[in-house]
Tab-separated table of C-alpha atoms in Angstrom:
chain	number	residue	atom	x	y	z
O	1	MET	CA	-15.452	23.788	-38.937
O	2	SER	CA	-18.372	22.738	-36.821
O	3	ASP	CA	-21.050	25.253	-35.970
O	4	THR	CA	-21.313	24.337	-32.291
O	5	PRO	CA	-20.605	27.364	-30.080
O	6	ALA	CA	-16.957	27.619	-29.065
O	7	ILE	CA	-16.777	26.883	-25.328
O	8	HIS	CA	-13.058	26.157	-25.336
O	9	ALA	CA	-10.099	28.456	-25.948
O	10	HIS	CA	-8.903	28.571	-29.575
O	11	GLN	CA	-5.590	26.803	-28.924
O	12	PHE	CA	-7.391	23.583	-27.986
O	13	ASP	CA	-8.992	21.090	-30.380
O	14	ASP	CA	-11.942	20.412	-28.107
O	15	PRO	CA	-13.145	20.804	-24.479
O	16	VAL	CA	-11.772	17.367	-23.562
O	17	GLN	CA	-8.247	18.406	-24.514
O	18	GLN	CA	-8.678	21.721	-22.689
O	19	HIS	CA	-9.843	19.874	-19.563
O	20	GLU	CA	-6.876	17.490	-19.713
O	21	ALA	CA	-4.434	20.395	-20.126
O	22	SER	CA	-5.885	22.146	-17.059
O	23	TRP	CA	-5.504	19.010	-14.940
O	24	LEU	CA	-1.936	18.416	-16.070
O	25	GLY	CA	-1.065	22.054	-15.391
O	26	MET	CA	-2.482	21.791	-11.880
O	27	TRP	CA	-0.496	18.608	-11.237
O	28	VAL	CA	2.704	20.330	-12.401
O	29	PHE	CA	1.997	23.057	-9.850
O	30	LEU	CA	1.298	20.457	-7.156
O	31	ALA	CA	4.604	18.721	-8.036
O	32	THR	CA	6.403	22.008	-7.280
O	33	GLU	CA	4.486	22.126	-3.990
O	34	VAL	CA	5.653	18.572	-3.220
O	35	MET	CA	9.221	19.813	-3.741
O	36	PHE	CA	8.599	22.897	-1.586
O	37	PHE	CA	7.250	20.966	1.403
O	38	GLY	CA	9.685	18.121	0.609
O	39	GLY	CA	12.630	20.359	1.488
O	40	MET	CA	11.177	21.013	4.930
O	41	PHE	CA	10.382	17.331	5.474
O	42	LEU	CA	13.973	16.517	4.510
O	43	GLY	CA	15.300	19.044	7.025
O	44	TYR	CA	13.057	17.548	9.685
O	45	MET	CA	14.237	13.979	8.909
O	46	PHE	CA	17.892	15.023	8.951
O	47	TYR	CA	17.717	16.756	12.333
O	48	ARG	CA	15.499	14.081	13.841
O	49	SER	CA	18.082	11.440	12.937
O	50	ALA	CA	20.741	13.645	14.553
O	51	TYR	CA	18.792	14.442	17.769
O	52	PRO	CA	16.203	11.659	18.302
O	53	GLN	CA	15.938	12.190	22.087
O	54	GLY	CA	15.520	15.955	21.895
O	55	PHE	CA	12.884	15.675	19.163
O	56	ALA	CA	11.000	13.017	21.144
O	57	SER	CA	10.851	14.985	24.390
O	58	ALA	CA	9.914	18.190	22.521
O	59	SER	CA	7.212	16.313	20.589
O	60	ASP	CA	5.729	15.238	23.933
O	61	ARG	CA	4.890	18.892	24.652
O	62	LEU	CA	2.385	18.983	21.749
O	63	ASP	CA	-1.264	18.227	22.471
O	64	ILE	CA	-1.892	14.875	20.773
O	65	TRP	CA	-5.683	15.223	21.109
O	66	LEU	CA	-5.898	18.664	19.527
O	67	GLY	CA	-3.740	17.239	16.729
O	68	THR	CA	-6.040	14.243	16.266
O	69	ILE	CA	-9.168	16.425	16.268
O	70	ASN	CA	-7.588	18.763	13.717
O	71	THR	CA	-6.678	15.811	11.478
O	72	ALA	CA	-10.288	14.617	11.621
O	73	VAL	CA	-11.584	18.140	10.897
O	74	LEU	CA	-9.340	18.394	7.827
O	75	ILE	CA	-10.410	14.958	6.559
O	76	CYS	CA	-14.064	16.027	6.949
O	77	SER	CA	-13.291	19.147	4.900
O	78	SER	CA	-11.702	16.991	2.176
O	79	PHE	CA	-14.872	14.890	2.120
O	80	THR	CA	-17.150	17.944	1.714
O	81	MET	CA	-14.753	19.274	-0.966
O	82	ALA	CA	-14.987	15.989	-2.873
O	83	LEU	CA	-18.789	16.217	-2.660
O	84	ALA	CA	-18.683	19.841	-3.925
O	85	VAL	CA	-16.616	18.753	-6.951
O	86	ARG	CA	-19.055	15.896	-7.575
O	87	ALA	CA	-22.057	18.257	-7.395
O	88	GLY	CA	-20.266	20.540	-9.873
O	89	GLN	CA	-19.705	17.675	-12.311
O	90	ILE	CA	-23.425	16.923	-12.433
O	91	GLY	CA	-24.370	20.635	-12.533
O	92	GLN	CA	-26.097	20.952	-9.150
O	93	ASN	CA	-24.946	24.456	-8.309
O	94	ARG	CA	-26.992	24.792	-5.115
O	95	LEU	CA	-25.284	21.725	-3.681
O	96	VAL	CA	-21.910	23.076	-4.837
O	97	MET	CA	-22.492	26.234	-2.774
O	98	ILE	CA	-23.600	24.269	0.309
O	99	PHE	CA	-20.592	21.926	0.226
O	100	LEU	CA	-18.135	24.758	-0.476
O	101	CYS	CA	-19.540	26.683	2.520
O	102	LEU	CA	-19.166	23.566	4.703
O	103	THR	CA	-15.571	23.182	3.503
O	104	ILE	CA	-14.828	26.803	4.454
O	105	VAL	CA	-16.395	26.318	7.905
O	106	LEU	CA	-14.284	23.196	8.525
O	107	GLY	CA	-11.132	24.838	7.164
O	108	THR	CA	-11.666	27.832	9.449
O	109	LEU	CA	-12.293	25.515	12.391
O	110	PHE	CA	-8.938	23.861	11.665
O	111	LEU	CA	-7.206	27.264	11.663
O	112	GLY	CA	-8.968	28.187	14.917
O	113	ILE	CA	-7.730	25.042	16.683
O	114	LYS	CA	-4.239	25.658	15.237
O	115	PHE	CA	-4.381	29.222	16.614
O	116	THR	CA	-5.308	27.858	20.075
O	117	GLU	CA	-2.304	25.522	19.947
O	118	TYR	CA	0.030	28.360	18.898
O	119	TYR	CA	-1.343	30.468	21.753
O	120	GLN	CA	-0.562	27.689	24.262
O	121	LYS	CA	2.965	27.333	22.884
O	122	PHE	CA	3.565	31.079	23.296
O	123	GLU	CA	2.218	30.877	26.879
O	124	GLU	CA	4.499	27.917	27.633
O	125	ARG	CA	7.434	29.841	26.090
O	126	LEU	CA	8.094	27.098	23.562
O	127	VAL	CA	8.623	29.541	20.686
O	128	PRO	CA	12.257	29.475	19.469
O	129	GLY	CA	14.183	32.611	20.333
O	130	ASN	CA	15.572	34.409	23.391
O	131	ASP	CA	12.499	33.534	25.416
O	132	PHE	CA	12.644	29.788	24.743
O	133	ARG	CA	12.378	27.721	27.947
O	134	PHE	CA	12.726	23.943	28.098
O	135	GLU	CA	13.418	21.715	31.112
O	136	GLY	CA	16.401	19.399	30.984
O	137	ALA	CA	19.586	19.067	29.000
O	138	LEU	CA	17.962	18.869	25.563
O	139	VAL	CA	17.193	22.585	25.210
O	140	SER	CA	18.995	23.145	21.899
O	141	SER	CA	17.576	20.150	20.049
O	142	ALA	CA	14.088	20.878	21.447
O	143	GLU	CA	14.421	24.393	20.060
O	144	ILE	CA	15.300	22.944	16.645
O	145	PHE	CA	12.194	20.751	16.854
O	146	PHE	CA	9.990	23.759	17.586
O	147	SER	CA	11.592	25.710	14.727
O	148	PHE	CA	10.468	22.929	12.392
O	149	TYR	CA	7.088	22.760	14.107
O	150	PHE	CA	6.351	26.442	13.558
O	151	ALA	CA	7.851	26.610	10.046
O	152	MET	CA	6.002	23.541	8.756
O	153	THR	CA	2.618	24.060	10.417
O	154	GLY	CA	2.920	27.784	9.636
O	155	MET	CA	3.475	27.194	5.898
O	156	HIS	CA	0.647	24.669	5.998
O	157	ALA	CA	-1.632	27.266	7.640
O	158	VAL	CA	-0.701	29.821	4.944
O	159	HIS	CA	-1.803	27.260	2.345
O	160	MET	CA	-5.060	26.756	4.248
O	161	ILE	CA	-5.722	30.521	4.260
O	162	ILE	CA	-5.060	30.669	0.494
O	163	GLY	CA	-7.407	27.690	0.087
O	164	VAL	CA	-10.203	29.397	2.024
O	165	SER	CA	-9.799	32.498	-0.191
O	166	LEU	CA	-10.003	30.340	-3.337
O	167	LEU	CA	-13.139	28.648	-1.998
O	168	THR	CA	-14.706	32.066	-1.326
O	169	ALA	CA	-13.962	33.119	-4.925
O	170	LEU	CA	-15.548	29.865	-6.168
O	171	ILE	CA	-18.720	30.529	-4.151
O	172	VAL	CA	-19.041	33.997	-5.724
O	173	LYS	CA	-18.520	32.554	-9.214
O	174	THR	CA	-20.962	29.713	-8.616
O	175	SER	CA	-23.617	32.139	-7.362
O	176	ARG	CA	-23.186	34.088	-10.634
O	177	GLY	CA	-23.882	30.915	-12.590
O	178	ARG	CA	-20.411	30.587	-14.162
O	179	PHE	CA	-20.320	26.808	-13.806
O	180	SER	CA	-22.385	24.002	-15.298
O	181	ALA	CA	-22.164	20.267	-15.931
O	182	THR	CA	-20.188	21.071	-19.102
O	183	TYR	CA	-17.737	23.533	-17.510
O	184	ASN	CA	-16.633	23.240	-13.878
O	185	THR	CA	-12.838	22.886	-14.173
O	186	PRO	CA	-12.020	25.619	-11.582
O	187	ILE	CA	-13.993	23.754	-8.903
O	188	GLU	CA	-12.102	20.551	-9.729
O	189	LEU	CA	-8.707	22.284	-9.625
O	190	VAL	CA	-9.334	24.040	-6.291
O	191	GLY	CA	-10.463	20.598	-5.085
O	192	LEU	CA	-7.077	19.148	-6.081
O	193	TYR	CA	-5.310	21.959	-4.189
O	194	TRP	CA	-7.431	21.444	-1.074
O	195	HIS	CA	-6.800	17.683	-1.041
O	196	PHE	CA	-3.071	18.293	-1.494
O	197	VAL	CA	-2.989	20.572	1.560
O	198	ASP	CA	-4.839	17.813	3.430
O	199	ILE	CA	-2.136	15.306	2.422
O	200	VAL	CA	0.605	17.603	3.765
O	201	TRP	CA	-1.152	17.601	7.141
O	202	ILE	CA	-1.618	13.799	6.983
O	203	PHE	CA	2.213	13.591	7.131
O	204	LEU	CA	2.776	16.528	9.497
O	205	PHE	CA	0.480	15.048	12.131
O	206	PRO	CA	2.362	11.773	12.805
O	207	LEU	CA	5.808	13.328	12.297
O	208	LEU	CA	5.273	16.214	14.722
O	209	TYR	CA	2.734	14.858	17.223
O	210	LEU	CA	3.247	11.089	17.361
O	211	VAL	CA	6.734	10.135	16.247
O	212	GLY	CA	9.137	9.334	19.045
O	213	ARG	CA	6.680	9.383	21.940
O	214	HIS	CA	8.470	6.319	23.287
O	215	LEU	CA	11.984	7.618	22.864
O	216	GLY	CA	11.808	10.532	25.271
D	1	MET	CA	-18.463	17.478	-23.154
D	2	ASN	CA	-15.491	16.908	-20.847
D	3	ILE	CA	-16.955	13.588	-19.609
D	4	PRO	CA	-15.623	13.625	-16.018
D	5	HIS	CA	-15.820	10.399	-14.098
D	6	VAL	CA	-18.512	10.944	-11.473
D	7	VAL	CA	-17.652	8.881	-8.397
D	8	SER	CA	-20.591	7.553	-6.356
D	9	ILE	CA	-21.321	9.171	-2.971
D	10	LYS	CA	-21.137	5.686	-1.456
D	11	LEU	CA	-17.493	5.275	-2.495
D	12	TYR	CA	-16.586	8.770	-1.230
D	13	ALA	CA	-18.252	7.958	2.113
D	14	ALA	CA	-16.331	4.662	2.350
D	15	ILE	CA	-12.998	6.441	1.710
D	16	PHE	CA	-13.964	9.113	4.250
D	17	ALA	CA	-14.761	6.462	6.893
D	18	ALA	CA	-11.482	4.646	6.161
D	19	LEU	CA	-9.507	7.895	6.566
D	20	LEU	CA	-11.130	8.643	9.937
D	21	LEU	CA	-10.522	5.081	11.111
D	22	LEU	CA	-6.854	5.244	10.093
D	23	THR	CA	-6.504	8.565	11.936
D	24	LEU	CA	-7.876	7.020	15.136
D	25	SER	CA	-5.659	3.957	14.754
D	26	THR	CA	-2.523	6.047	14.201
D	27	THR	CA	-3.259	8.025	17.388
D	28	GLY	CA	-4.015	4.772	19.235
D	29	MET	CA	-0.755	3.182	18.072
D	30	ALA	CA	1.172	6.124	19.517
D	31	PHE	CA	0.220	4.949	23.025
D	32	VAL	CA	1.591	1.435	22.431
D	33	ASP	CA	5.341	1.067	22.814
D	34	LEU	CA	6.497	-1.035	19.869
D	35	GLY	CA	10.126	-0.463	20.728
D	36	GLY	CA	12.810	1.441	18.856
D	37	ASP	CA	11.806	3.203	15.682
D	38	LEU	CA	8.942	0.819	14.881
D	39	ASN	CA	6.391	3.343	16.205
D	40	ALA	CA	7.614	5.918	13.705
D	41	LEU	CA	7.574	3.408	10.841
D	42	VAL	CA	3.987	2.349	11.598
D	43	ALA	CA	2.829	5.992	11.853
D	44	VAL	CA	4.457	6.911	8.532
D	45	ALA	CA	3.108	3.739	6.866
D	46	ILE	CA	-0.439	4.651	7.954
D	47	ALA	CA	0.113	8.206	6.639
D	48	ILE	CA	1.210	6.813	3.254
D	49	VAL	CA	-1.935	4.650	3.028
D	50	LYS	CA	-4.094	7.692	3.874
D	51	ALA	CA	-2.311	9.841	1.292
D	52	LEU	CA	-2.798	7.140	-1.368
D	53	LEU	CA	-6.539	6.960	-0.622
D	54	VAL	CA	-6.837	10.755	-0.973
D	55	ILE	CA	-4.755	10.860	-4.183
D	56	LEU	CA	-6.452	7.911	-5.896
D	57	PHE	CA	-10.080	8.677	-5.034
D	58	PHE	CA	-10.584	12.231	-3.748
D	59	MET	CA	-8.137	13.576	-6.351
D	60	HIS	CA	-9.541	11.250	-9.052
D	61	VAL	CA	-6.120	10.008	-10.135
D	62	ARG	CA	-7.497	6.462	-10.338
D	63	TYR	CA	-9.844	7.646	-13.106
D	64	SER	CA	-7.358	9.943	-14.840
D	65	SER	CA	-5.370	9.474	-18.038
D	66	ARG	CA	-2.010	7.686	-18.203
D	67	LEU	CA	-0.347	11.053	-18.820
D	68	THR	CA	-1.747	12.343	-15.510
D	69	TRP	CA	-0.258	9.279	-13.776
D	70	VAL	CA	3.146	10.192	-15.219
D	71	PHE	CA	2.873	13.791	-13.944
D	72	VAL	CA	1.740	12.703	-10.467
D	73	GLY	CA	4.360	9.951	-10.312
D	74	ALA	CA	7.152	12.319	-11.379
D	75	GLY	CA	6.448	14.676	-8.464
D	76	PHE	CA	6.572	11.963	-5.833
D	77	PHE	CA	9.455	10.101	-7.507
D	78	TRP	CA	11.653	13.202	-7.287
D	79	LEU	CA	10.606	13.656	-3.655
D	80	LEU	CA	11.779	10.090	-3.025
D	81	ILE	CA	15.151	10.871	-4.652
D	82	LEU	CA	15.477	14.001	-2.499
D	83	LEU	CA	14.739	12.141	0.736
D	84	THR	CA	16.536	8.823	0.200
D	85	LEU	CA	19.728	10.052	-1.460
D	86	THR	CA	20.197	12.743	1.179
D	87	MET	CA	19.394	10.470	4.114
D	88	THR	CA	21.903	7.826	2.965
D	89	ASP	CA	24.598	10.195	4.271
D	90	PRO	CA	23.541	10.739	7.920
D	91	LEU	CA	22.170	7.195	8.268
D	92	ALA	CA	25.318	5.531	6.933
D	93	ARG	CA	27.756	7.627	8.951
D	94	GLY	CA	29.658	5.428	11.347
D	95	TRP	CA	29.192	2.248	9.326
D	96	LEU	CA	32.784	2.526	8.183
D	97	SER	CA	35.607	3.900	10.266
D	98	PRO	CA	38.462	5.823	8.681
D	99	VAL	CA	41.567	3.783	7.825
D	100	GLY	CA	43.954	3.384	10.742
D	101	GLN	CA	41.421	4.018	13.527
């Protein structure tokens, strides 16, 4: 046995193996998330192929510019998250805190813009249900589109809120000096989660806001 | 200790710029009528490129072990099975008509 202090759990041979196990575990979780969102994407694809015109004219009611701005905001937050992970790897905890705070600000900005869009949709009575109003003959398929819109962006927003909470916990831990250049796995794993949520939006944006603008 | 691969800020900034540029181009393409479903194909293709950039660089998969590649690949491979096998049904409906009609 070596006499170096044990900084890894006893079931692992060394910190490298422990680090690898954490990454693989996180990717298994993300694979289940791919399946979870995949089901909704499949539902969307199926109904879009059944009602292309209805989906196109409903999609036209979304604000393409708010969607574009929100995509840019989320990409900025992924960039600051990547920089936070990098700062953690080289043990610069002050920078970690700054970049995590920036990521939270950008993530909250995204949720704020999303809230504004939801508010507009409620005002325009585009929320599926008894109160749903849509001009023209494509009412039913437009309602299906908006069901997918609210379910998918809603689940995405829930993931964003969870992400912001995780980032807050990381900031507390970093301020207590729990991380160093030798141990920063939690920052890396929350980074993976945040980037994954970004990827979900990268697909939601074209599918909901852009696809079929020229069909309707 | 756990020897992480530290990516240079320059590379992160380049990926970031590429992602923003692709976002602008995908919005721009939406205003051009390419006809039929080509608009949708282009938008999804751009989204796939963006996702690959995020996965390979921001999520460090490019610098990860072979085993990590297998885990990542498995997730997306099963997604592909889910989407393609299911969509073969609605997309292929009407290609063949029932006997006698």
